[in-house]
């Protein structure tokens, strides 16, 4: 049964790769300009009314090496090898896009700085570990998967840390469907970060 499942995954991955290749051939010269995907503009709406926060610094997120480029990553199952869609790219590296969505969300509650000048304000360090579309073995369904580590620092002291894991089903089994699901996952992560920060004593309004 394990061998059959593995064979099914290989066949599905090969089929997806063939479709991408044929699409690229059909597009001809346009294949050199992949379609760009984004997480949208504007601050995600807060799920609940939250009090104002003191200023906080949010530098650009670190990320796994696979997420430092603009590739749109997919895989078959959690254990499958990561692949990239041939005809789609993110408009910016995922870590940058996710950071911006989180900054937009936190800006609804107070000032958000890009750098901690003078070390006088708490700093939120982000590490994007997973940001991809994961297909089932038969290709009939897929989901966005986002894993984000958040650490709040005050000077050299760790005030708190949290690991966020979010999965959101994709409405369609293609890159645009995965991008929409990843946008939802990102906004959910941003909301979780905002709620978590307000629960920490080290970030209470003075």
Short mmCIF file of C-alpha atoms in Angstrom, two decimals:
data_model
loop_
_atom_site.label_atom_id
_atom_site.label_comp_id
_atom_site.label_asym_id
_atom_site.label_seq_id
_atom_site.Cartn_x
_atom_site.Cartn_y
_atom_site.Cartn_z
CA UNK A 1 0.00 0.00 0.00
CA UNK A 2 2.87 2.37 0.81
CA UNK A 3 4.45 1.67 -2.58
CA UNK A 4 1.13 2.30 -4.31
CA UNK A 5 0.71 5.62 -2.52
CA UNK A 6 4.22 6.65 -3.45
CA UNK A 7 3.61 5.68 -7.07
CA UNK A 8 0.40 7.70 -7.11
CA UNK A 9 2.23 10.73 -5.76
CA UNK A 10 4.94 10.39 -8.39
CA UNK A 11 2.37 10.09 -11.18
CA UNK A 12 0.51 13.16 -9.93
CA UNK A 13 3.70 15.20 -9.68
CA UNK A 14 4.70 14.10 -13.18
CA UNK A 15 1.28 15.05 -14.52
CA UNK A 16 1.44 18.49 -12.92
CA UNK A 17 4.91 19.00 -14.33
CA UNK A 18 3.75 17.90 -17.82
CA UNK A 19 0.82 20.31 -17.72
CA UNK A 20 3.12 23.17 -16.73
CA UNK A 21 5.54 22.27 -19.51
CA UNK A 22 2.79 22.06 -22.15
CA UNK A 23 1.34 25.37 -20.96
CA UNK A 24 4.73 27.01 -21.25
CA UNK A 25 5.14 25.66 -24.79
CA UNK A 26 1.68 26.88 -25.79
CA UNK A 27 2.39 30.35 -24.47
CA UNK A 28 5.53 30.66 -26.55
CA UNK A 29 7.37 33.88 -25.85
CA UNK A 30 4.96 34.80 -23.09
CA UNK A 31 6.35 31.94 -21.01
CA UNK A 32 9.32 34.19 -20.22
CA UNK A 33 6.99 36.48 -18.23
CA UNK A 34 5.22 34.36 -15.58
CA UNK A 35 1.94 35.58 -14.17
CA UNK A 36 2.43 37.36 -10.86
CA UNK A 37 0.55 36.56 -7.67
CA UNK A 38 0.11 38.76 -4.62
CA UNK A 39 -1.48 38.66 -1.16
CA UNK A 40 -3.54 41.77 -1.82
CA UNK A 41 -3.34 45.35 -0.62
CA UNK A 42 -4.74 47.10 2.43
CA UNK A 43 -4.79 46.11 6.05
CA UNK A 44 -6.69 42.92 6.94
CA UNK A 45 -9.73 43.69 9.05
CA UNK A 46 -9.43 42.97 12.75
CA UNK A 47 -11.70 40.19 13.97
CA UNK A 48 -12.25 41.98 17.28
CA UNK A 49 -11.86 45.52 18.58
CA UNK A 50 -8.43 45.72 20.23
CA UNK A 51 -6.98 48.54 22.32
CA UNK A 52 -4.16 50.70 21.05
CA UNK A 53 -0.67 49.22 21.29
CA UNK A 54 2.55 51.09 22.06
CA UNK A 55 5.05 51.41 19.18
CA UNK A 56 6.67 48.21 18.03
CA UNK A 57 9.49 47.44 15.58
CA UNK A 58 8.89 44.76 12.94
CA UNK A 59 11.98 44.18 10.74
CA UNK A 60 11.74 42.04 7.59
CA UNK A 61 11.07 38.39 8.39
CA UNK A 62 13.70 35.72 8.05
CA UNK A 63 12.68 32.64 6.10
CA UNK A 64 13.66 29.21 4.92
CA UNK A 65 16.02 29.39 1.93
CA UNK A 66 13.28 28.13 -0.39
CA UNK A 67 11.21 31.22 0.43
CA UNK A 68 13.85 33.85 -0.31
CA UNK A 69 12.94 33.80 -4.01
CA UNK A 70 9.63 34.54 -5.75
CA UNK A 71 8.87 30.93 -6.66
CA UNK A 72 5.33 29.70 -5.99
CA UNK A 73 5.99 26.47 -4.11
CA UNK A 74 3.82 23.35 -4.16
CA UNK A 75 4.27 19.73 -3.18
CA UNK A 76 2.35 16.46 -3.01
CA UNK A 77 1.71 15.53 0.61
CA UNK A 78 3.73 16.72 3.58
CA UNK A 79 6.64 14.45 2.66
CA UNK A 80 6.76 15.33 -1.04
CA UNK A 81 9.64 17.22 -2.59
CA UNK A 82 8.97 20.97 -3.00
CA UNK A 83 8.36 22.08 -6.58
CA UNK A 84 7.70 25.45 -8.24
CA UNK A 85 4.98 26.38 -10.72
CA UNK A 86 6.62 27.17 -14.08
CA UNK A 87 4.21 29.94 -15.13
CA UNK A 88 3.61 31.76 -11.82
CA UNK A 89 5.72 33.90 -9.51
CA UNK A 90 5.06 35.96 -6.40
CA UNK A 91 5.49 39.71 -6.89
CA UNK A 92 8.03 39.62 -4.04
CA UNK A 93 9.59 36.92 -1.84
CA UNK A 94 6.95 35.37 0.47
CA UNK A 95 8.75 36.55 3.62
CA UNK A 96 8.43 40.15 2.47
CA UNK A 97 4.76 39.74 1.54
CA UNK A 98 3.90 38.13 4.88
CA UNK A 99 5.81 40.79 6.82
CA UNK A 100 3.87 43.53 5.04
CA UNK A 101 0.50 41.94 5.82
CA UNK A 102 1.44 41.65 9.49
CA UNK A 103 2.69 45.24 9.57
CA UNK A 104 -0.56 46.38 7.95
CA UNK A 105 -2.57 44.54 10.59
CA UNK A 106 -0.56 45.83 13.56
CA UNK A 107 -0.71 49.37 12.17
CA UNK A 108 -4.43 49.36 12.93
CA UNK A 109 -3.48 49.49 16.62
CA UNK A 110 -0.44 51.74 16.72
CA UNK A 111 2.85 52.80 15.20
CA UNK A 112 4.95 50.09 13.56
CA UNK A 113 8.61 50.81 12.93
CA UNK A 114 10.86 48.98 10.50
CA UNK A 115 13.89 49.32 12.75
CA UNK A 116 14.33 49.49 16.50
CA UNK A 117 16.22 52.78 16.66
CA UNK A 118 18.06 53.07 19.95
CA UNK A 119 16.56 49.83 21.24
CA UNK A 120 13.81 51.70 23.06
CA UNK A 121 10.79 49.84 21.65
CA UNK A 122 10.01 46.13 21.68
CA UNK A 123 10.91 44.25 18.51
CA UNK A 124 8.89 41.50 16.82
CA UNK A 125 11.10 39.02 15.01
CA UNK A 126 9.43 36.79 12.45
CA UNK A 127 10.65 33.58 10.84
CA UNK A 128 8.57 32.21 7.96
CA UNK A 129 9.21 28.47 7.88
CA UNK A 130 6.54 27.23 5.48
CA UNK A 131 4.45 28.97 2.81
CA UNK A 132 3.16 26.62 0.12
CA UNK A 133 0.31 24.77 -1.53
CA UNK A 134 0.13 21.07 -0.64
CA UNK A 135 -1.82 18.69 -2.90
CA UNK A 136 -3.42 15.40 -1.98
CA UNK A 137 -1.91 12.30 -3.61
CA UNK A 138 -4.66 12.14 -6.24
CA UNK A 139 -4.63 15.90 -6.93
CA UNK A 140 -8.33 16.23 -6.08
CA UNK A 141 -7.72 18.72 -3.27
CA UNK A 142 -5.05 21.01 -1.89
CA UNK A 143 -4.46 23.38 0.97
CA UNK A 144 -2.35 26.38 1.83
CA UNK A 145 0.15 25.73 4.61
CA UNK A 146 1.81 28.51 6.57
CA UNK A 147 4.19 28.10 9.50
CA UNK A 148 5.43 31.24 11.22
CA UNK A 149 7.55 31.74 14.33
CA UNK A 150 7.10 35.02 16.20
CA UNK A 151 9.45 36.19 18.96
CA UNK A 152 8.98 39.40 20.92
CA UNK A 153 12.21 40.96 22.17
CA UNK A 154 12.76 43.88 24.53
CA UNK A 155 16.43 44.66 24.20
CA UNK A 156 18.21 41.32 24.63
CA UNK A 157 15.37 39.79 26.64
CA UNK A 158 12.87 37.39 25.09
CA UNK A 159 9.42 38.51 26.27
CA UNK A 160 7.58 35.68 24.54
CA UNK A 161 7.49 33.46 21.49
CA UNK A 162 4.83 31.64 19.52
CA UNK A 163 4.71 29.15 16.65
CA UNK A 164 1.75 29.57 14.32
CA UNK A 165 0.60 26.77 12.02
CA UNK A 166 -2.31 27.42 9.66
CA UNK A 167 -3.91 25.29 6.96
CA UNK A 168 -6.58 26.64 4.62
CA UNK A 169 -8.28 24.57 1.87
CA UNK A 170 -7.85 25.90 -1.66
CA UNK A 171 -11.01 26.47 -3.71
CA UNK A 172 -9.28 25.47 -6.96
CA UNK A 173 -6.39 23.09 -7.57
CA UNK A 174 -4.03 25.52 -9.25
CA UNK A 175 -1.62 28.31 -8.36
CA UNK A 176 -4.26 31.11 -8.18
CA UNK A 177 -6.40 28.96 -5.89
CA UNK A 178 -3.41 28.30 -3.69
CA UNK A 179 -2.53 32.01 -3.61
CA UNK A 180 -6.02 32.93 -2.41
CA UNK A 181 -5.80 30.30 0.32
CA UNK A 182 -2.36 31.57 1.33
CA UNK A 183 -3.74 35.09 1.58
CA UNK A 184 -6.41 33.85 3.97
CA UNK A 185 -3.80 31.92 5.95
CA UNK A 186 -1.57 35.00 6.14
CA UNK A 187 -4.39 37.21 7.39
CA UNK A 188 -5.28 34.60 10.02
CA UNK A 189 -1.64 34.52 11.11
CA UNK A 190 -1.55 38.33 11.31
CA UNK A 191 -4.64 38.31 13.50
CA UNK A 192 -3.16 35.65 15.76
CA UNK A 193 0.03 37.68 16.12
CA UNK A 194 -1.95 40.80 17.05
CA UNK A 195 -4.02 38.94 19.64
CA UNK A 196 -0.92 37.27 21.07
CA UNK A 197 1.00 40.54 21.40
CA UNK A 198 -1.84 42.10 23.37
CA UNK A 199 -1.76 39.18 25.80
CA UNK A 200 1.88 39.79 26.73
CA UNK A 201 2.72 41.88 29.79
CA UNK A 202 5.82 43.18 28.00
CA UNK A 203 3.67 45.01 25.46
CA UNK A 204 0.92 46.45 27.64
CA UNK A 205 0.13 50.09 27.10
CA UNK A 206 1.91 52.13 29.68
#
